[in-house]
Short mmCIF file of C-alpha atoms in Angstrom, two decimals:
data_model
loop_
_atom_site.label_atom_id
_atom_site.label_comp_id
_atom_site.label_asym_id
_atom_site.label_seq_id
_atom_site.Cartn_x
_atom_site.Cartn_y
_atom_site.Cartn_z
CA MET A 112 130.91 33.04 91.97
CA TYR A 113 132.34 34.48 88.12
CA GLY A 114 130.14 36.11 85.63
CA PRO A 115 128.11 38.94 86.09
CA THR A 116 126.91 38.93 89.34
CA LYS A 117 123.34 40.84 90.14
CA PRO A 118 123.75 43.98 92.40
CA ASN A 119 122.24 43.67 95.98
CA ARG A 120 118.97 44.93 95.99
CA PRO A 121 118.74 47.83 98.82
CA ASN A 122 117.56 46.71 102.14
CA PHE A 123 114.23 47.74 102.00
CA LEU A 124 113.03 47.29 104.86
CA ALA A 125 115.87 49.20 106.71
CA ILE A 126 115.32 52.29 104.69
CA PHE A 127 111.25 51.99 105.52
CA PHE A 128 112.07 51.84 109.33
CA LEU A 129 114.79 54.37 108.63
CA GLN A 130 112.23 56.93 106.95
CA GLN A 131 109.61 56.35 109.69
CA THR A 132 112.06 57.25 112.32
CA LEU A 133 113.17 60.76 110.23
CA LEU A 134 109.41 61.19 109.31
CA THR A 135 108.02 60.80 113.24
CA PHE A 136 111.17 63.48 115.00
CA LEU A 137 110.05 66.02 112.29
CA LEU A 138 106.79 65.55 112.75
CA GLU A 139 107.45 65.84 116.95
CA ARG A 140 109.32 69.20 115.80
CA THR A 141 106.04 70.77 114.16
CA ALA A 142 103.89 69.71 116.60
CA ARG A 143 106.17 71.09 119.10
CA PHE A 144 106.53 74.24 117.11
CA TYR A 145 102.49 74.72 116.96
CA ARG A 146 101.49 73.51 120.70
CA ARG A 147 99.84 76.30 122.45
CA SER A 148 102.28 77.01 125.53
CA ASN A 149 100.92 79.23 128.09
CA SER A 150 102.96 81.88 126.81
CA MET A 151 101.39 84.86 125.23
CA ALA A 152 104.05 85.39 122.75
CA ARG A 153 101.83 82.22 121.14
CA TYR A 154 98.70 84.09 120.30
CA ASP A 155 99.78 86.92 118.69
CA ARG A 156 101.22 84.99 115.37
CA ALA A 157 98.24 84.46 113.70
CA ILE A 158 95.36 86.94 113.66
CA THR A 159 92.64 84.69 113.61
CA VAL A 160 93.51 83.48 117.15
CA PHE A 161 91.79 84.44 120.60
CA SER A 162 93.77 84.52 123.44
CA PRO A 163 92.69 83.00 126.68
CA ASP A 164 91.66 86.09 128.15
CA GLY A 165 89.72 87.38 124.41
CA HIS A 166 92.56 89.34 123.25
CA LEU A 167 93.03 89.87 119.36
CA PHE A 168 96.72 90.49 119.91
CA GLN A 169 96.86 91.33 116.21
CA VAL A 170 94.43 93.69 116.14
CA GLU A 171 95.50 95.88 119.78
CA TYR A 172 99.10 95.72 117.87
CA ALA A 173 97.70 97.69 114.80
CA LEU A 174 96.41 99.97 117.33
CA GLU A 175 100.13 100.73 118.80
CA ALA A 176 100.42 101.53 115.43
CA VAL A 177 97.76 104.09 114.92
CA ARG A 178 99.28 105.26 118.06
CA LYS A 179 102.33 105.91 116.64
CA GLY A 180 100.82 107.36 113.64
CA ASN A 181 100.61 111.54 113.01
CA ALA A 182 97.85 113.24 115.31
CA ALA A 183 94.58 113.84 112.67
CA VAL A 184 91.30 116.12 114.47
CA GLY A 185 88.21 116.02 113.16
CA VAL A 186 85.53 118.29 114.47
CA ARG A 187 82.11 118.97 113.55
CA GLY A 188 79.87 122.17 113.17
CA THR A 189 76.80 123.19 112.15
CA ASP A 190 77.24 124.19 108.94
CA ALA A 191 81.00 123.13 107.85
CA ILE A 192 83.24 120.25 109.65
CA VAL A 193 86.68 120.43 109.76
CA LEU A 194 89.63 117.52 109.68
CA GLY A 195 93.07 118.75 111.02
CA VAL A 196 95.99 116.67 110.75
CA GLU A 197 100.00 116.97 111.70
CA LYS A 198 102.29 117.58 109.06
CA LYS A 199 105.39 116.58 110.35
CA SER A 200 108.40 118.19 108.92
CA THR A 201 109.12 117.73 105.05
CA PRO A 202 112.55 116.30 103.88
CA LYS A 203 113.52 119.40 102.02
CA LEU A 204 114.32 117.55 98.64
CA GLN A 205 110.54 116.07 98.92
CA ASP A 206 107.82 117.68 96.77
CA SER A 207 105.19 118.29 99.66
CA ARG A 208 102.17 118.50 97.10
CA SER A 209 102.53 114.71 96.60
CA VAL A 210 101.42 113.90 100.12
CA ARG A 211 98.21 114.80 100.84
CA LYS A 212 96.92 113.69 104.03
CA ILE A 213 93.57 115.00 103.64
CA VAL A 214 91.72 113.44 100.55
CA SER A 215 87.92 113.35 99.36
CA LEU A 216 86.62 110.39 98.32
CA ASP A 217 83.46 111.64 96.54
CA THR A 218 82.53 115.43 96.26
CA HIS A 219 80.73 115.32 99.74
CA ILE A 220 82.66 112.52 101.51
CA ALA A 221 86.45 113.57 103.15
CA LEU A 222 88.74 111.53 105.00
CA ALA A 223 91.79 112.39 107.28
CA CYS A 224 93.51 108.80 108.87
CA ALA A 225 96.58 108.30 111.03
CA GLY A 226 98.46 105.22 110.47
CA LEU A 227 99.96 103.05 108.14
CA LYS A 228 99.90 105.38 105.09
CA ALA A 229 100.32 103.03 102.73
CA ASP A 230 97.36 101.02 104.02
CA ALA A 231 95.16 104.35 103.64
CA ARG A 232 95.95 103.80 100.00
CA VAL A 233 94.58 100.68 99.45
CA LEU A 234 91.37 101.46 101.90
CA ILE A 235 90.94 105.05 100.45
CA ASN A 236 91.30 103.71 96.42
CA ARG A 237 88.84 101.06 97.71
CA ALA A 238 86.42 103.54 99.31
CA ARG A 239 86.20 105.40 96.11
CA ILE A 240 85.24 103.07 94.04
CA GLU A 241 82.09 102.03 96.72
CA CYS A 242 81.00 105.47 95.88
CA GLN A 243 81.15 105.36 92.65
CA SER A 244 79.88 102.12 92.41
CA HIS A 245 76.13 103.28 94.39
CA ARG A 246 76.18 105.92 92.65
CA LEU A 247 75.63 103.74 89.51
CA THR A 248 73.63 101.42 91.31
CA VAL A 249 71.37 103.36 93.62
CA GLU A 250 71.77 106.43 91.54
CA ASP A 251 72.82 108.41 95.20
CA PRO A 252 75.27 109.46 96.32
CA VAL A 253 76.88 107.47 99.68
CA THR A 254 75.90 108.99 102.86
CA VAL A 255 78.05 109.44 105.31
CA GLU A 256 77.26 106.60 107.49
CA TYR A 257 77.44 104.11 104.30
CA ILE A 258 80.73 104.76 103.43
CA THR A 259 82.19 104.48 106.96
CA ARG A 260 80.21 101.07 107.41
CA TYR A 261 81.68 99.95 104.21
CA ILE A 262 85.47 100.95 105.28
CA ALA A 263 85.01 99.76 109.04
CA GLY A 264 83.28 96.65 107.10
CA LEU A 265 86.66 95.80 104.55
CA GLN A 266 88.78 96.48 108.17
CA GLN A 267 87.00 93.76 109.99
CA LYS A 268 87.21 91.31 107.21
CA TYR A 269 90.93 91.30 107.74
CA THR A 270 90.55 90.93 110.98
CA GLN A 271 89.46 87.30 110.35
CA SER A 272 90.82 85.83 107.23
CA GLY A 273 94.19 84.07 107.78
CA GLY A 274 97.80 85.00 106.60
CA VAL A 275 96.63 88.54 106.44
CA ARG A 276 96.96 90.72 109.34
CA PRO A 277 94.59 94.08 109.27
CA PHE A 278 95.07 97.23 108.31
CA GLY A 279 96.82 99.81 110.58
CA LEU A 280 94.81 102.67 110.08
CA SER A 281 92.01 104.73 112.36
CA ALA A 282 90.21 106.91 110.34
CA LEU A 283 87.96 110.13 110.75
CA ILE A 284 85.11 109.99 107.74
CA VAL A 285 83.22 113.49 107.59
CA GLY A 286 80.42 114.78 105.05
CA PHE A 287 77.36 115.93 104.51
CA ASP A 288 74.77 113.57 103.82
CA PRO A 289 73.39 113.98 100.41
CA ASP A 290 68.83 113.82 101.11
CA THR A 291 68.98 115.56 104.74
CA GLY A 292 72.39 118.15 104.45
CA VAL A 293 73.31 117.06 108.31
CA PRO A 294 77.54 117.01 108.59
CA ALA A 295 78.23 114.11 110.36
CA LEU A 296 82.00 112.89 111.83
CA TYR A 297 82.98 109.08 112.19
CA GLN A 298 85.44 106.98 112.94
CA THR A 299 86.56 103.77 112.33
CA ASP A 300 89.85 102.03 113.73
CA PRO A 301 91.73 98.53 112.82
CA SER A 302 89.05 96.21 115.15
CA GLY A 303 86.88 97.56 112.38
CA THR A 304 84.59 99.09 114.77
CA PHE A 305 83.18 103.15 114.05
CA SER A 306 80.99 105.32 115.70
CA ALA A 307 80.05 109.18 115.02
CA TRP A 308 81.03 112.01 117.27
CA LYS A 309 80.89 115.80 117.57
CA ALA A 310 84.96 115.62 117.82
CA ASN A 311 87.36 113.04 117.97
CA ALA A 312 91.09 112.73 117.41
CA THR A 313 93.22 110.38 116.49
CA GLY A 314 97.14 109.14 116.14
CA ARG A 315 99.79 110.55 118.65
CA ASN A 316 99.02 112.16 121.22
CA SER A 317 94.97 111.98 120.78
CA ASN A 318 94.18 111.45 124.40
CA SER A 319 94.66 115.16 124.99
CA MET A 320 93.65 116.43 122.17
CA ARG A 321 90.11 114.43 123.05
CA GLU A 322 90.44 116.06 126.90
CA PHE A 323 91.09 119.20 125.28
CA LEU A 324 88.26 118.74 122.71
CA GLU A 325 85.62 117.23 126.15
CA LYS A 326 86.69 120.37 127.60
CA ASN A 327 86.10 122.78 125.27
CA TYR A 328 83.67 121.43 122.50
CA LYS A 329 80.62 123.66 121.69
CA GLU A 330 78.41 124.23 119.06
CA THR A 331 80.28 126.22 116.48
CA SER A 332 79.98 126.96 112.88
CA GLY A 333 82.24 128.37 109.84
CA GLN A 334 85.44 129.71 111.14
CA GLU A 335 84.82 129.11 114.29
CA THR A 336 84.87 125.14 113.84
CA VAL A 337 88.29 125.95 111.92
CA LYS A 338 89.45 127.81 115.08
CA LEU A 339 88.17 124.50 117.58
CA ALA A 340 90.18 121.99 115.44
CA ILE A 341 93.70 124.17 115.53
CA ARG A 342 93.11 124.63 118.80
CA ALA A 343 93.10 121.13 119.46
CA LEU A 344 96.05 120.63 117.35
CA LEU A 345 97.86 122.74 118.73
CA GLU A 346 97.75 121.29 121.70
CA VAL A 347 99.86 118.34 120.59
CA VAL A 348 101.36 119.85 117.33
CA GLU A 349 104.57 122.57 117.33
CA SER A 350 102.90 126.19 116.58
CA GLY A 351 103.02 127.05 112.79
CA GLY A 352 101.41 126.63 109.54
CA LYS A 353 104.04 124.54 108.37
CA ASN A 354 103.22 121.71 110.24
CA ILE A 355 99.43 121.66 110.17
CA GLU A 356 97.34 120.73 107.73
CA ILE A 357 93.49 121.78 107.45
CA ALA A 358 90.76 121.31 104.99
CA VAL A 359 86.65 122.41 105.52
CA MET A 360 84.07 120.27 104.13
CA THR A 361 81.30 122.28 103.79
CA LYS A 362 77.55 121.55 101.97
CA GLU A 363 78.25 124.11 98.95
CA GLN A 364 81.85 123.88 98.27
CA GLY A 365 82.83 120.38 99.05
CA LEU A 366 86.37 120.14 100.29
CA ARG A 367 87.97 122.77 100.48
CA GLN A 368 91.95 122.70 101.64
CA LEU A 369 93.79 125.76 103.74
CA GLU A 370 96.55 127.68 102.50
CA GLU A 371 99.51 127.66 104.74
CA ALA A 372 98.96 131.33 104.97
CA GLU A 373 95.43 131.28 105.96
CA ILE A 374 96.70 128.80 108.68
CA ASP A 375 99.36 130.98 110.10
CA ALA A 376 96.62 133.81 110.38
CA ILE A 377 93.89 131.76 112.20
CA VAL A 378 97.51 130.05 114.50
CA ALA A 379 98.04 133.96 115.29
CA GLU A 380 94.15 134.70 116.13
CA ILE A 381 94.73 132.07 118.63
CA GLU A 382 97.58 132.61 119.74
CA ALA A 383 96.32 136.33 120.60
CA GLU A 384 93.25 135.12 122.29
CA LYS A 385 95.32 133.06 124.63
CA ALA A 386 97.53 135.32 125.75
CA ALA A 387 95.04 138.05 126.00
CA ALA A 388 93.74 135.29 128.82
CA GLU A 389 96.92 134.77 130.55
CA ALA A 390 96.62 138.60 130.78
CA ALA A 391 92.96 138.43 131.80
CA LYS A 392 94.10 135.68 134.52
CA LYS A 393 96.84 137.21 136.08
CA PRO A 394 96.11 138.72 139.59
CA PRO A 395 96.16 142.89 139.52
CA SER A 396 100.03 143.90 140.02
CA LYS A 397 101.53 144.81 143.25
CA ASP A 398 101.08 148.59 142.45
CA SER A 399 97.58 148.90 142.11
CA GLN A 400 97.43 147.53 145.84
CA VAL A 401 98.60 150.45 148.28
CA MET B 288 65.42 106.36 63.65
CA GLU B 289 68.06 107.78 66.18
CA CYS B 290 70.01 110.31 65.31
CA VAL B 291 72.69 111.75 66.79
CA PHE B 292 75.50 113.50 65.29
CA GLY B 293 78.41 116.21 66.61
CA LEU B 294 80.87 118.86 65.06
CA VAL B 295 83.72 121.03 66.25
CA GLY B 296 83.92 124.50 65.99
CA ASP B 297 85.63 127.20 67.25
CA GLY B 298 86.92 126.80 70.88
CA PHE B 299 83.52 124.50 71.59
CA ALA B 300 82.52 121.40 70.20
CA LEU B 301 79.22 120.53 70.21
CA VAL B 302 76.66 117.05 69.83
CA ALA B 303 72.98 117.25 68.83
CA ALA B 304 71.00 114.23 69.20
CA ASP B 305 67.41 113.29 68.97
CA SER B 306 65.17 112.92 72.36
CA SER B 307 62.36 110.13 71.32
CA ALA B 308 62.52 106.65 73.29
CA VAL B 309 60.97 104.08 71.10
CA ASN B 310 60.03 100.57 71.69
CA SER B 311 58.68 99.17 68.21
CA ILE B 312 55.88 101.16 67.06
CA LEU B 313 55.41 103.25 70.73
CA VAL B 314 57.40 106.35 71.32
CA HIS B 315 57.48 106.22 75.61
CA LYS B 316 59.02 109.74 75.50
CA SER B 317 59.98 112.70 73.35
CA ASN B 318 62.05 114.13 76.06
CA GLU B 319 64.93 111.56 76.77
CA ASP B 320 68.39 113.38 76.77
CA LYS B 321 70.29 110.84 75.21
CA ILE B 322 73.80 113.36 75.69
CA MET B 323 75.48 112.21 79.20
CA ILE B 324 77.42 114.84 80.43
CA LEU B 325 80.90 112.84 81.78
CA ASP B 326 82.21 115.23 83.55
CA SER B 327 82.87 118.92 83.37
CA HIS B 328 84.31 118.95 80.78
CA LYS B 329 83.19 116.14 78.33
CA LEU B 330 80.05 115.08 76.63
CA LEU B 331 78.88 111.68 75.62
CA GLY B 332 75.86 111.09 72.97
CA ALA B 333 74.58 107.90 72.55
CA SER B 334 72.12 106.39 70.58
CA GLY B 335 70.69 102.56 70.74
CA GLU B 336 69.04 100.09 72.88
CA ALA B 337 67.71 102.09 75.70
CA GLY B 338 68.53 100.06 78.79
CA ASP B 339 72.35 99.40 77.17
CA ARG B 340 72.88 102.88 76.27
CA VAL B 341 71.94 104.19 79.94
CA GLN B 342 73.58 101.05 81.52
CA PHE B 343 76.85 101.20 79.61
CA THR B 344 77.38 105.55 79.54
CA GLU B 345 76.24 105.50 83.21
CA TYR B 346 79.46 103.23 83.87
CA ILE B 347 81.48 105.55 82.01
CA GLN B 348 80.64 108.35 83.66
CA LYS B 349 81.22 107.17 86.89
CA ASN B 350 84.85 105.51 86.27
CA VAL B 351 85.57 108.56 84.48
CA HIS B 352 84.59 110.22 87.80
CA LEU B 353 86.56 107.41 89.97
CA TYR B 354 89.75 108.44 87.82
CA GLU B 355 89.21 112.31 89.18
CA PHE B 356 89.03 111.43 92.62
CA ARG B 357 92.17 108.61 92.42
CA ASN B 358 94.34 110.91 90.65
CA GLY B 359 93.40 114.73 91.23
CA ILE B 360 93.26 115.62 87.71
CA PRO B 361 90.53 114.11 85.16
CA LEU B 362 90.74 112.53 82.11
CA SER B 363 91.65 113.72 78.75
CA THR B 364 89.50 113.76 76.09
CA ALA B 365 91.74 111.33 74.07
CA ALA B 366 91.88 108.90 77.33
CA ALA B 367 88.65 108.62 78.09
CA ALA B 368 88.04 108.00 74.38
CA ASN B 369 89.72 104.94 74.20
CA PHE B 370 88.57 103.57 77.81
CA THR B 371 85.00 104.11 76.53
CA ARG B 372 86.42 101.75 72.93
CA GLY B 373 88.22 99.53 75.09
CA GLU B 374 85.20 98.72 77.18
CA LEU B 375 83.22 98.20 74.59
CA ALA B 376 85.74 96.17 72.83
CA GLN B 377 86.11 93.69 75.30
CA ALA B 378 82.19 93.57 76.29
CA LEU B 379 81.91 92.61 72.41
CA ARG B 380 84.14 89.62 72.98
CA LYS B 381 83.02 88.64 76.45
CA ASP B 382 82.25 85.05 76.51
CA MET B 383 78.70 85.63 77.89
CA ASP B 384 77.84 81.62 78.67
CA ASN B 385 81.43 80.89 80.55
CA HIS B 386 82.14 83.86 82.62
CA LEU B 387 86.42 84.26 81.05
CA GLU B 388 88.78 85.79 83.61
CA ARG B 389 89.91 89.12 83.03
CA SER B 390 92.43 90.61 84.65
CA GLU B 391 92.54 93.95 85.11
CA LEU B 392 88.60 93.22 86.34
CA LYS B 393 89.16 91.04 89.39
CA SER B 394 86.64 91.58 91.59
CA LEU B 395 83.88 92.95 89.79
CA ASP B 396 82.00 90.85 86.61
CA LEU B 397 80.95 93.55 84.23
CA THR B 398 78.34 91.40 82.17
CA PRO B 399 78.91 92.98 78.57
CA ILE B 400 76.30 94.53 76.74
CA SER B 401 75.17 95.64 73.28
CA VAL B 402 75.93 99.07 73.07
CA GLY B 403 78.07 101.06 70.12
CA ILE B 404 79.24 103.64 72.22
CA ILE B 405 81.99 105.68 71.34
CA THR B 406 84.20 106.24 73.88
CA SER B 407 87.36 104.98 74.99
CA LYS B 408 89.14 102.54 76.97
CA PHE B 409 90.73 102.56 80.58
CA VAL B 410 93.35 100.58 81.57
CA VAL B 411 92.52 102.03 85.06
CA THR B 412 90.31 99.70 86.89
CA THR B 413 87.37 100.34 87.58
CA ILE B 414 83.78 100.41 89.12
CA LEU B 415 82.57 98.15 86.69
CA ALA B 416 78.99 97.38 86.89
CA PRO B 417 78.24 94.99 89.74
CA SER B 418 76.47 91.91 88.28
CA VAL B 419 74.17 93.01 90.72
CA GLY B 420 70.94 95.17 88.96
CA THR B 421 72.88 95.00 85.42
CA ALA B 422 70.81 94.60 82.49
CA GLN B 423 71.02 91.56 80.60
CA PRO B 424 72.33 91.98 77.29
CA LYS B 425 70.58 90.65 74.18
CA GLY B 426 73.72 90.02 72.39
CA CYS B 427 77.25 90.46 72.15
CA ILE B 428 76.86 93.41 69.09
CA GLY B 429 73.14 95.14 68.83
CA ASN B 430 71.24 96.56 66.16
CA GLY B 431 74.25 99.73 66.02
CA ARG B 432 74.83 101.17 69.27
CA ASP B 433 77.28 104.17 68.40
CA SER B 434 78.37 107.18 70.49
CA SER B 435 80.50 110.25 70.37
CA ILE B 436 82.64 111.67 73.24
CA ALA B 437 82.82 115.60 72.93
CA GLY B 438 85.57 116.96 75.06
CA TYR B 439 87.16 120.32 75.51
CA ASP B 440 91.33 120.02 77.17
CA LYS B 441 92.77 122.99 78.21
CA ASP B 442 95.59 122.21 76.27
CA ILE B 443 94.51 120.90 72.52
CA GLY B 444 90.93 122.63 72.62
CA PRO B 445 87.75 121.22 71.46
CA SER B 446 87.91 117.39 70.01
CA LEU B 447 85.30 115.23 68.82
CA TYR B 448 85.74 111.28 68.65
CA TYR B 449 83.43 108.55 66.91
CA ILE B 450 82.89 105.46 68.48
CA ASP B 451 80.81 102.37 66.62
CA TYR B 452 78.85 99.87 68.23
CA ILE B 453 81.52 97.24 66.79
CA ALA B 454 84.37 99.97 69.04
CA THR B 455 85.83 101.71 66.00
CA LEU B 456 87.63 104.56 66.94
CA HIS B 457 88.23 108.21 65.06
CA LYS B 458 88.98 111.00 66.12
CA VAL B 459 86.75 113.66 63.73
CA ASP B 460 85.69 117.19 63.16
CA LYS B 461 82.34 115.71 61.90
CA GLY B 462 80.57 113.07 62.95
CA ALA B 463 76.97 111.28 62.51
CA PHE B 464 75.66 108.51 63.04
CA GLY B 465 71.69 106.71 63.18
CA TYR B 466 69.12 107.16 59.72
CA GLY B 467 69.66 110.48 60.15
CA SER B 468 72.92 110.30 59.29
CA PHE B 469 72.47 109.98 55.86
CA PHE B 470 71.44 113.54 55.77
CA SER B 471 73.50 115.22 58.24
CA LEU B 472 76.49 113.68 57.29
CA SER B 473 75.88 115.45 53.89
CA MET B 474 74.48 118.34 55.05
CA MET B 475 77.93 119.03 57.12
CA ASP B 476 79.90 118.36 53.81
CA ARG B 477 78.09 121.00 52.37
CA HIS B 478 78.26 123.55 55.00
CA TYR B 479 80.99 122.86 57.85
CA HIS B 480 84.37 124.20 57.27
CA SER B 481 86.54 124.33 60.34
CA GLY B 482 86.72 127.16 63.28
CA MET B 483 82.78 127.45 63.21
CA SER B 484 81.26 130.44 65.56
CA LEU B 485 78.81 128.94 67.41
CA LYS B 486 76.26 130.90 65.74
CA GLU B 487 77.27 129.62 62.28
CA ALA B 488 77.28 125.83 63.89
CA VAL B 489 74.11 126.09 65.35
CA ASP B 490 72.46 127.04 62.25
CA LEU B 491 74.56 124.19 60.71
CA VAL B 492 72.93 121.47 63.23
CA ASP B 493 69.36 123.36 62.06
CA LYS B 494 69.84 122.30 58.90
CA CYS B 495 70.23 118.53 59.45
CA ILE B 496 67.17 118.91 61.67
CA VAL B 497 65.42 120.20 59.12
CA GLU B 498 66.74 117.71 56.22
CA ILE B 499 66.36 114.89 59.22
CA ARG B 500 62.83 115.75 59.57
CA THR B 501 62.11 116.33 56.10
CA ARG B 502 63.05 113.50 54.59
CA LEU B 503 63.39 110.56 57.10
CA VAL B 504 60.39 108.34 57.29
CA VAL B 505 59.71 108.30 60.97
CA SER B 506 61.75 111.32 61.81
CA PRO B 507 62.43 112.14 65.59
CA PRO B 508 59.99 115.19 66.41
CA ASN B 509 62.58 116.65 69.54
CA PHE B 510 66.11 117.47 69.72
CA VAL B 511 68.60 118.66 72.55
CA ILE B 512 71.39 120.17 71.84
CA LYS B 513 74.59 120.21 74.19
CA ILE B 514 77.80 121.89 73.68
CA VAL B 515 81.52 121.95 75.56
CA ASP B 516 83.70 124.71 75.43
CA LYS B 517 86.11 126.37 78.09
CA ASP B 518 83.17 126.96 80.24
CA GLY B 519 82.56 123.27 80.99
CA ALA B 520 79.96 120.98 79.39
CA LYS B 521 76.10 122.06 79.40
CA GLU B 522 72.77 122.13 77.93
CA TYR B 523 72.65 124.41 74.70
CA ALA B 524 69.26 124.46 73.41
CA TRP B 525 66.13 121.86 72.45
CA ARG B 526 64.37 121.57 69.22
CA GLU B 527 61.06 120.93 69.67
CA THR B 528 58.00 120.24 67.42
CA ILE B 529 56.60 118.02 70.35
CA LYS B 530 55.84 119.46 73.34
CA ASP B 531 55.02 116.37 75.96
CA ALA B 532 52.35 117.05 78.42
CA GLU B 533 52.56 119.01 81.59
CA GLU B 534 52.28 116.99 84.78
CA PRO B 535 49.08 117.96 86.14
CA THR B 536 48.85 119.62 89.33
CA ALA B 537 47.27 119.07 92.07
#
């Protein structure tokens, strides 16, 4: 009773049981968190999960992001392919030259896109590397289809990995095949699908642009192709060289960005043609009828 | 037996290289172009083992192009020279048996080359030649792969860089390597002065070629001369004593 006494040993049994209950409690909480309930919201959390009706929601949300991006149109002619992009109003203090929306991937391939611009930067960088890498390994420039397949493959990879989100952009890829010299226009989207087009649009109001193109597309060359692309863009964009960026890809000259003044001139031509068409459609004035 | 030399003149830089492709005692061809045009205003003349030389110079060329696409403007000559030198330096120090991690060059696996090329190293990443299809190098230091980069920049004019097989980099007015350097350097020391006109420079090159042909025991028969000036990099002339047989026409 007197003298130093041993300290009470902790009640190991009690601690053990306490720990067990704590653990099962936490486990239950996390299990409940991950348990698939019937609400659709559960299926959009991770990209790798299909919903019961076969949707990959993250991919569809990425497509939404594309639909919010700036309008972009591509038109394939017989000797040139035209890319057009809507230029949202630049802030006064911004140096607009640093914002290039139509970029060249190689001397004979160009790309325009709609959607998340930062994602575009990453994809464009990888595509540029692939263009040079292809030249290095097979001594041949890439074909348009090859580089499109590469970009689309990259986009698809990010729809099937854990912990990553898809690229939020659709790209319009144009170019001339190095062997055949045939012009080509391809489109990719966040799901990683791609296909060739005679003319296509993506981004904001792409449906109206595509409808316009379906109604008015015909094989054109040179300036006519440029006009068609601008007319499609003007359906959804305020007119003016300030709001449109146009680039023309030809076999001989590669990618050429049009100056604002040039675009303004073509827009004026288009407006004049439209006015003339309207005047022709108007019924004869009452004066002529007696 | 390979001779590459170059010099800087008035508003231009010039590189001359022999054009024989040799394997031990066999001459494969006498019109091999060893001066690669890196981009519109840059030349890379390299000597050394054929496979490594081509592999490395093409790799440098593609990276120079990549830089131009990424940044919208071409690389300066100094930057290109430093990039090449750095790539060479890295290749020399790479442990081939245990692939060491290299931070900038993540997914691409560059097998080292035993080339002495004059080029500068890039910090920008790259297309390293992918591991599929790269030439397997024989060793980290080869038989002396050297190269020279000649370029023309709008703001500083023409410049010439000497890079040797262990990644020494020097900016020079005249440089040479290979066995021919013994003769061409002496010739250039005697006759070179800064600001030579194109005609004077080509005369000097011809003098060097004559020396090489006279005094080198197994001298290369043909040479190619390329220049780079404000209008770009282009082939200037060939100096041939042996013409390869024409392709038989059908």
